[in-house]
Short mmCIF file of C-alpha atoms in Angstrom, two decimals:
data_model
loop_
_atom_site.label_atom_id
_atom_site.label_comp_id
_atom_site.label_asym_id
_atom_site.label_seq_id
_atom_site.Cartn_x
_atom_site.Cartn_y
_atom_site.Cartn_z
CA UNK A 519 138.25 86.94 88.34
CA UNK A 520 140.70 84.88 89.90
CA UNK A 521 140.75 84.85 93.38
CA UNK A 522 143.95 85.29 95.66
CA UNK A 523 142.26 83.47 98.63
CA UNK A 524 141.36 80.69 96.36
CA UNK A 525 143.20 77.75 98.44
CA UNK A 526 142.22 79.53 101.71
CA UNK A 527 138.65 80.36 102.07
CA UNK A 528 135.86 78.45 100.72
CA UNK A 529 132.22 79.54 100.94
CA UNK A 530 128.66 78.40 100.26
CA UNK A 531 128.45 79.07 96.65
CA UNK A 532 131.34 76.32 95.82
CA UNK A 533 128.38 74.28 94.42
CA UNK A 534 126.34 77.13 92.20
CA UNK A 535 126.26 76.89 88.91
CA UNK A 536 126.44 80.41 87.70
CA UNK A 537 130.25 81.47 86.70
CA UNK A 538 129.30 84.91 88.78
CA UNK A 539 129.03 83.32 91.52
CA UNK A 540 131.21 81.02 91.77
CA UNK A 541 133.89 83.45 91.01
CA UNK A 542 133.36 84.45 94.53
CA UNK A 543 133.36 81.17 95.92
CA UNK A 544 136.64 81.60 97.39
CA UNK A 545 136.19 85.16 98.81
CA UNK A 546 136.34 85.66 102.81
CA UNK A 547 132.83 86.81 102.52
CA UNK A 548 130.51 83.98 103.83
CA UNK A 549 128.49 84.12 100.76
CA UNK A 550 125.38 81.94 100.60
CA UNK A 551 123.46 81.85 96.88
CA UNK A 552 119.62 83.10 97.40
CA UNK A 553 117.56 80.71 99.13
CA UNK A 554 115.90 79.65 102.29
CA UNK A 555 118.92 78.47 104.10
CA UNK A 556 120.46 82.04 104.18
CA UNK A 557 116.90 83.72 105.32
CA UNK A 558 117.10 80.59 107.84
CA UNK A 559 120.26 81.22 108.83
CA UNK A 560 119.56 84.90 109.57
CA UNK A 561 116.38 84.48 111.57
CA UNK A 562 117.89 81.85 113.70
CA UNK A 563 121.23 84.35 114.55
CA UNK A 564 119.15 87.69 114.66
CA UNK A 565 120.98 89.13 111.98
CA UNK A 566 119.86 91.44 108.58
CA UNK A 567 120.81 90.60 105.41
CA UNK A 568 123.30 92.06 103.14
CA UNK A 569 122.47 91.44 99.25
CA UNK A 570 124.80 91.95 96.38
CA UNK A 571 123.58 91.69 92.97
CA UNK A 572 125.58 91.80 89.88
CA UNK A 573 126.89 89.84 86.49
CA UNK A 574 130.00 88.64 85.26
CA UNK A 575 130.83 90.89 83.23
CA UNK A 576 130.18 94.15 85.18
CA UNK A 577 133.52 96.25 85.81
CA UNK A 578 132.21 97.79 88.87
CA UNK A 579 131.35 94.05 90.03
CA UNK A 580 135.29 93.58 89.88
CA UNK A 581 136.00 96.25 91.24
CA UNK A 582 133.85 96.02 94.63
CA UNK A 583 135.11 92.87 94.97
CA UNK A 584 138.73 93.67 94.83
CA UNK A 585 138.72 95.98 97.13
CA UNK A 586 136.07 94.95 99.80
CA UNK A 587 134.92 91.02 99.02
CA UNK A 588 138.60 90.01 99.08
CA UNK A 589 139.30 91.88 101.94
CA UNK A 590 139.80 90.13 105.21
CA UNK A 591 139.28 92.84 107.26
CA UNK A 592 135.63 94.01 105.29
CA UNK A 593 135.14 89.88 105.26
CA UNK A 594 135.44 90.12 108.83
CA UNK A 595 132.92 93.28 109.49
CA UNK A 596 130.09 91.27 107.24
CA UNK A 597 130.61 88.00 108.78
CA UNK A 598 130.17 89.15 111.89
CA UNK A 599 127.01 91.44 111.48
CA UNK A 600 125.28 89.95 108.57
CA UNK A 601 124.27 87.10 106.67
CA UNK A 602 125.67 87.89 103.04
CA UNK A 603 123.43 86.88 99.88
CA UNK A 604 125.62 87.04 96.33
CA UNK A 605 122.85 87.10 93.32
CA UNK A 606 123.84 86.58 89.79
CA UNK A 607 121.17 89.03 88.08
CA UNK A 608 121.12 87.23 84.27
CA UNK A 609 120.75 83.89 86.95
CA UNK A 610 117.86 85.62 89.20
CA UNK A 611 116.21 88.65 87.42
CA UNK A 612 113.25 88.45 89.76
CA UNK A 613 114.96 89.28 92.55
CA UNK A 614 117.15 91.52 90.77
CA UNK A 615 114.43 93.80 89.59
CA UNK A 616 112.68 93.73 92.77
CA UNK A 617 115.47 94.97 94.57
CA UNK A 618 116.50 97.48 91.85
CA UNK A 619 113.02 99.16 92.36
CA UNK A 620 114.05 99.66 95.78
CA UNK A 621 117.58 101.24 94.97
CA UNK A 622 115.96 103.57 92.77
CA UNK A 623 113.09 104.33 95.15
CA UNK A 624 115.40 105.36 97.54
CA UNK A 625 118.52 106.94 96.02
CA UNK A 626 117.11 108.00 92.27
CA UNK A 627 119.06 105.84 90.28
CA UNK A 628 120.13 102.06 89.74
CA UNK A 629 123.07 99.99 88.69
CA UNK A 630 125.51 96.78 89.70
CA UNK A 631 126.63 95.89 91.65
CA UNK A 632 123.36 96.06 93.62
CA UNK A 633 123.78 96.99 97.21
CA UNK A 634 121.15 95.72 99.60
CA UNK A 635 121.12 95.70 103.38
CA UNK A 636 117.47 94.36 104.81
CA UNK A 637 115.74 92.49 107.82
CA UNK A 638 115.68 88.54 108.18
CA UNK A 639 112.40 88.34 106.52
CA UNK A 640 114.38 89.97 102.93
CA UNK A 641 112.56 93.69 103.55
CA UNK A 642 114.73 96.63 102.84
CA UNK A 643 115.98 99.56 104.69
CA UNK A 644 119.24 100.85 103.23
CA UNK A 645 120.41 100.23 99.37
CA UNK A 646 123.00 101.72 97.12
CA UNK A 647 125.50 100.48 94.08
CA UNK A 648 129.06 100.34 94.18
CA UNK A 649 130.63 101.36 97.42
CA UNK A 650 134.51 101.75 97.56
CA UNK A 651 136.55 100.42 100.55
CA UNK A 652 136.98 103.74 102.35
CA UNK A 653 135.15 106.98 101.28
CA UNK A 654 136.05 109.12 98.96
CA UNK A 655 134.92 112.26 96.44
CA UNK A 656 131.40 112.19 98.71
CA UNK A 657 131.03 108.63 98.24
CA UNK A 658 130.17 106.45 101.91
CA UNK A 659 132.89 103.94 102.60
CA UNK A 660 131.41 100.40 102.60
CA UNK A 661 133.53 99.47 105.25
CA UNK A 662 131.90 102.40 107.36
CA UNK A 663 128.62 101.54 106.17
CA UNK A 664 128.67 97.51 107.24
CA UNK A 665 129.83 99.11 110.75
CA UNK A 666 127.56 101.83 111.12
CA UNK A 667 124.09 99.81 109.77
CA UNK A 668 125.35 96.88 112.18
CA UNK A 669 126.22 98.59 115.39
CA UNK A 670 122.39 100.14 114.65
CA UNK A 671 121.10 96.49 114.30
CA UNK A 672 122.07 95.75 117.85
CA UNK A 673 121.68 98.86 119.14
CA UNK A 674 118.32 100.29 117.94
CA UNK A 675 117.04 97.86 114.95
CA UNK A 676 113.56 99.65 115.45
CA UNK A 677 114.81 102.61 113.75
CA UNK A 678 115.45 100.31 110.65
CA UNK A 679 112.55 98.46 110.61
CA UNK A 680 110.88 102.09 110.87
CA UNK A 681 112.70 103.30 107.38
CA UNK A 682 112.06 99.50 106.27
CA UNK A 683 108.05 100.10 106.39
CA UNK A 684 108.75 103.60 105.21
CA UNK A 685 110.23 102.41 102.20
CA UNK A 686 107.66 99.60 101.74
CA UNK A 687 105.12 101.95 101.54
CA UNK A 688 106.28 104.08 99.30
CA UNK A 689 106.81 101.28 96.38
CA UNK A 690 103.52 100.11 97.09
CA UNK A 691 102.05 103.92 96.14
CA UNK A 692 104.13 103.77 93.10
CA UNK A 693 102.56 100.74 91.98
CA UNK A 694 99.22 101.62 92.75
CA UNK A 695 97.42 104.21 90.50
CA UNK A 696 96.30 106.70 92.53
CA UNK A 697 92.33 108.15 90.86
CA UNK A 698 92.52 111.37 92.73
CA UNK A 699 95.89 112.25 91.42
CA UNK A 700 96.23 115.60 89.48
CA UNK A 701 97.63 115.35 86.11
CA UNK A 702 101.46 116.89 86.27
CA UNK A 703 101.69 120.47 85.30
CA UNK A 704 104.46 121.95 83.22
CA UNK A 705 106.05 123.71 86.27
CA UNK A 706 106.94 120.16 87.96
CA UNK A 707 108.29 118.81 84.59
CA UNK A 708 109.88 122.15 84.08
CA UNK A 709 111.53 121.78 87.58
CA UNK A 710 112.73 117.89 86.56
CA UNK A 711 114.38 119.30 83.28
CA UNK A 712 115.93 121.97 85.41
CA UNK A 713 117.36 119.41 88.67
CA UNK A 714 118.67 117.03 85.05
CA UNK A 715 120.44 119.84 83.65
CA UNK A 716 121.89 120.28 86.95
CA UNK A 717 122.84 116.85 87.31
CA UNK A 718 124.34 116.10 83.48
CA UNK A 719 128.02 115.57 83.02
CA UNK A 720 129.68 117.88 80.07
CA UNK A 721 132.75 116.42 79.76
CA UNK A 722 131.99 112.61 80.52
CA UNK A 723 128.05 112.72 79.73
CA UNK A 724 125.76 110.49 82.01
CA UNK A 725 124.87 112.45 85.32
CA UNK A 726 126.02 112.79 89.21
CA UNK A 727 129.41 111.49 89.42
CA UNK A 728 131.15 107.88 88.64
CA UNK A 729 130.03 105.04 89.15
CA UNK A 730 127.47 105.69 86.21
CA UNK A 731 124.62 103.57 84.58
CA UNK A 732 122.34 104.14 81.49
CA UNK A 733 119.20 105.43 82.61
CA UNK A 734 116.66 104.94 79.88
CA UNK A 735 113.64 106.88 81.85
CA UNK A 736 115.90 109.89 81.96
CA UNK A 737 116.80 110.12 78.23
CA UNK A 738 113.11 109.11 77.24
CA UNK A 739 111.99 112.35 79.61
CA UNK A 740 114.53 114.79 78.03
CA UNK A 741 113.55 113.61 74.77
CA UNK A 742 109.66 114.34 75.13
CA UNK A 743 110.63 117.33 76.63
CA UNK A 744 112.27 118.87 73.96
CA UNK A 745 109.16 117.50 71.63
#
């Protein structure tokens, strides 16, 4: 996408390689690829981390950037509170599905762009997708959100590093098989189908509300269910 700041601002992904990226070379955003000079960078100024993952080709990826990564005034709020980390996922899917697993872990579903706000040290305590300027239909502002998650930096930071370890935690019980662990009785899958059916869309299929991503795990449930 062709930027409108493109003879004005010029950040630390000029020299990447990836075409994501570099089509936000020119944003207001402060971007820095992934790498040890952002972590640096954020240990030395006391700051967290703000992560965006996504791909060229992802509409949603446009979109976010429209409205908030060409945006002086959102530039502005993230250069001043965070270190910002652009990700190209088909570039970096390491770091992409590591992150993911968070998103998921925490909000119970995925999709790009990849929203990640975390300490110097790269451990999470907030994530999310697609965030539009200002809120609307339920949906946080980002704008709000950089404010909000940075005034708490400065202000209390342990009550992030608290839901950082929280969230640490948790993956790591996901990923470890717990022996004592009772098999899952019909009632709890009966309970899933119910919160799904819930959920679905009718008239525009998918579930929740827009922005929406193909959940594989969801359709292979309701499929084995009805088996």
């Amino acid at each position: 996408m062709a930027s409108t700041h493109a003879n004005k601002y010029c950040n630390h992904l000029i020299n990447e390689k990836s075409p994501y990226l570099l089509q936000h070379a020119h944003n207001p955003v402060n971007w820095y690829p992934w790498g040890e000079e952002a972590f640096q960078k954020a240990k030395k100024e006391n700051k967290p981390i703000f992560l965006s993952v996504g791909y060229a080709t992802c509409h949603w990826c446009h979109v976010m950037e429209k409205e908030s990564f060409e945006d002086e005034e959102v530039a502005e709020l993230l250069n001043r509170y965070f270190v910002s980390i652009k990700v190209d996922r088909e570039e970096r899917p390491d770091v992409d599905q590591v992150y993911m697993n968070v998103c998921q872990a925490m909000t119970g579903s995925g999709g790009w762009p990849l929203s990640v706000f975390m300490t110097p040290d790269g451990k999470p305590f907030f994530a999310g997708t697609y965030f539009p300027k200002e809120g609307r239909r339920g949906m946080p502002g980002f704008k709000d959100v950089v404010i909000q998650i940075g005034e708490l930096w400065k202000k209390d930071r342990e009550k992030l590093f608290a839901a950082s370890e929280n969230i640490i935690s948790a993956l790591e019980k996901r990923v470890r098989p717990d022996e004592s662990a009772e098999k899952i009785g019909l009632d709890v899958l009966k309970k899933a189908f119910d919160h799904m059916s819930i959920a679905f869309d009718p008239k525009w299929g998918g579930f929740s509300f827009p922005p929406k991503f193909p959940t594989p795990h969801n359709y292979t449930f309701l499929l084995r269910w009805y088996n």
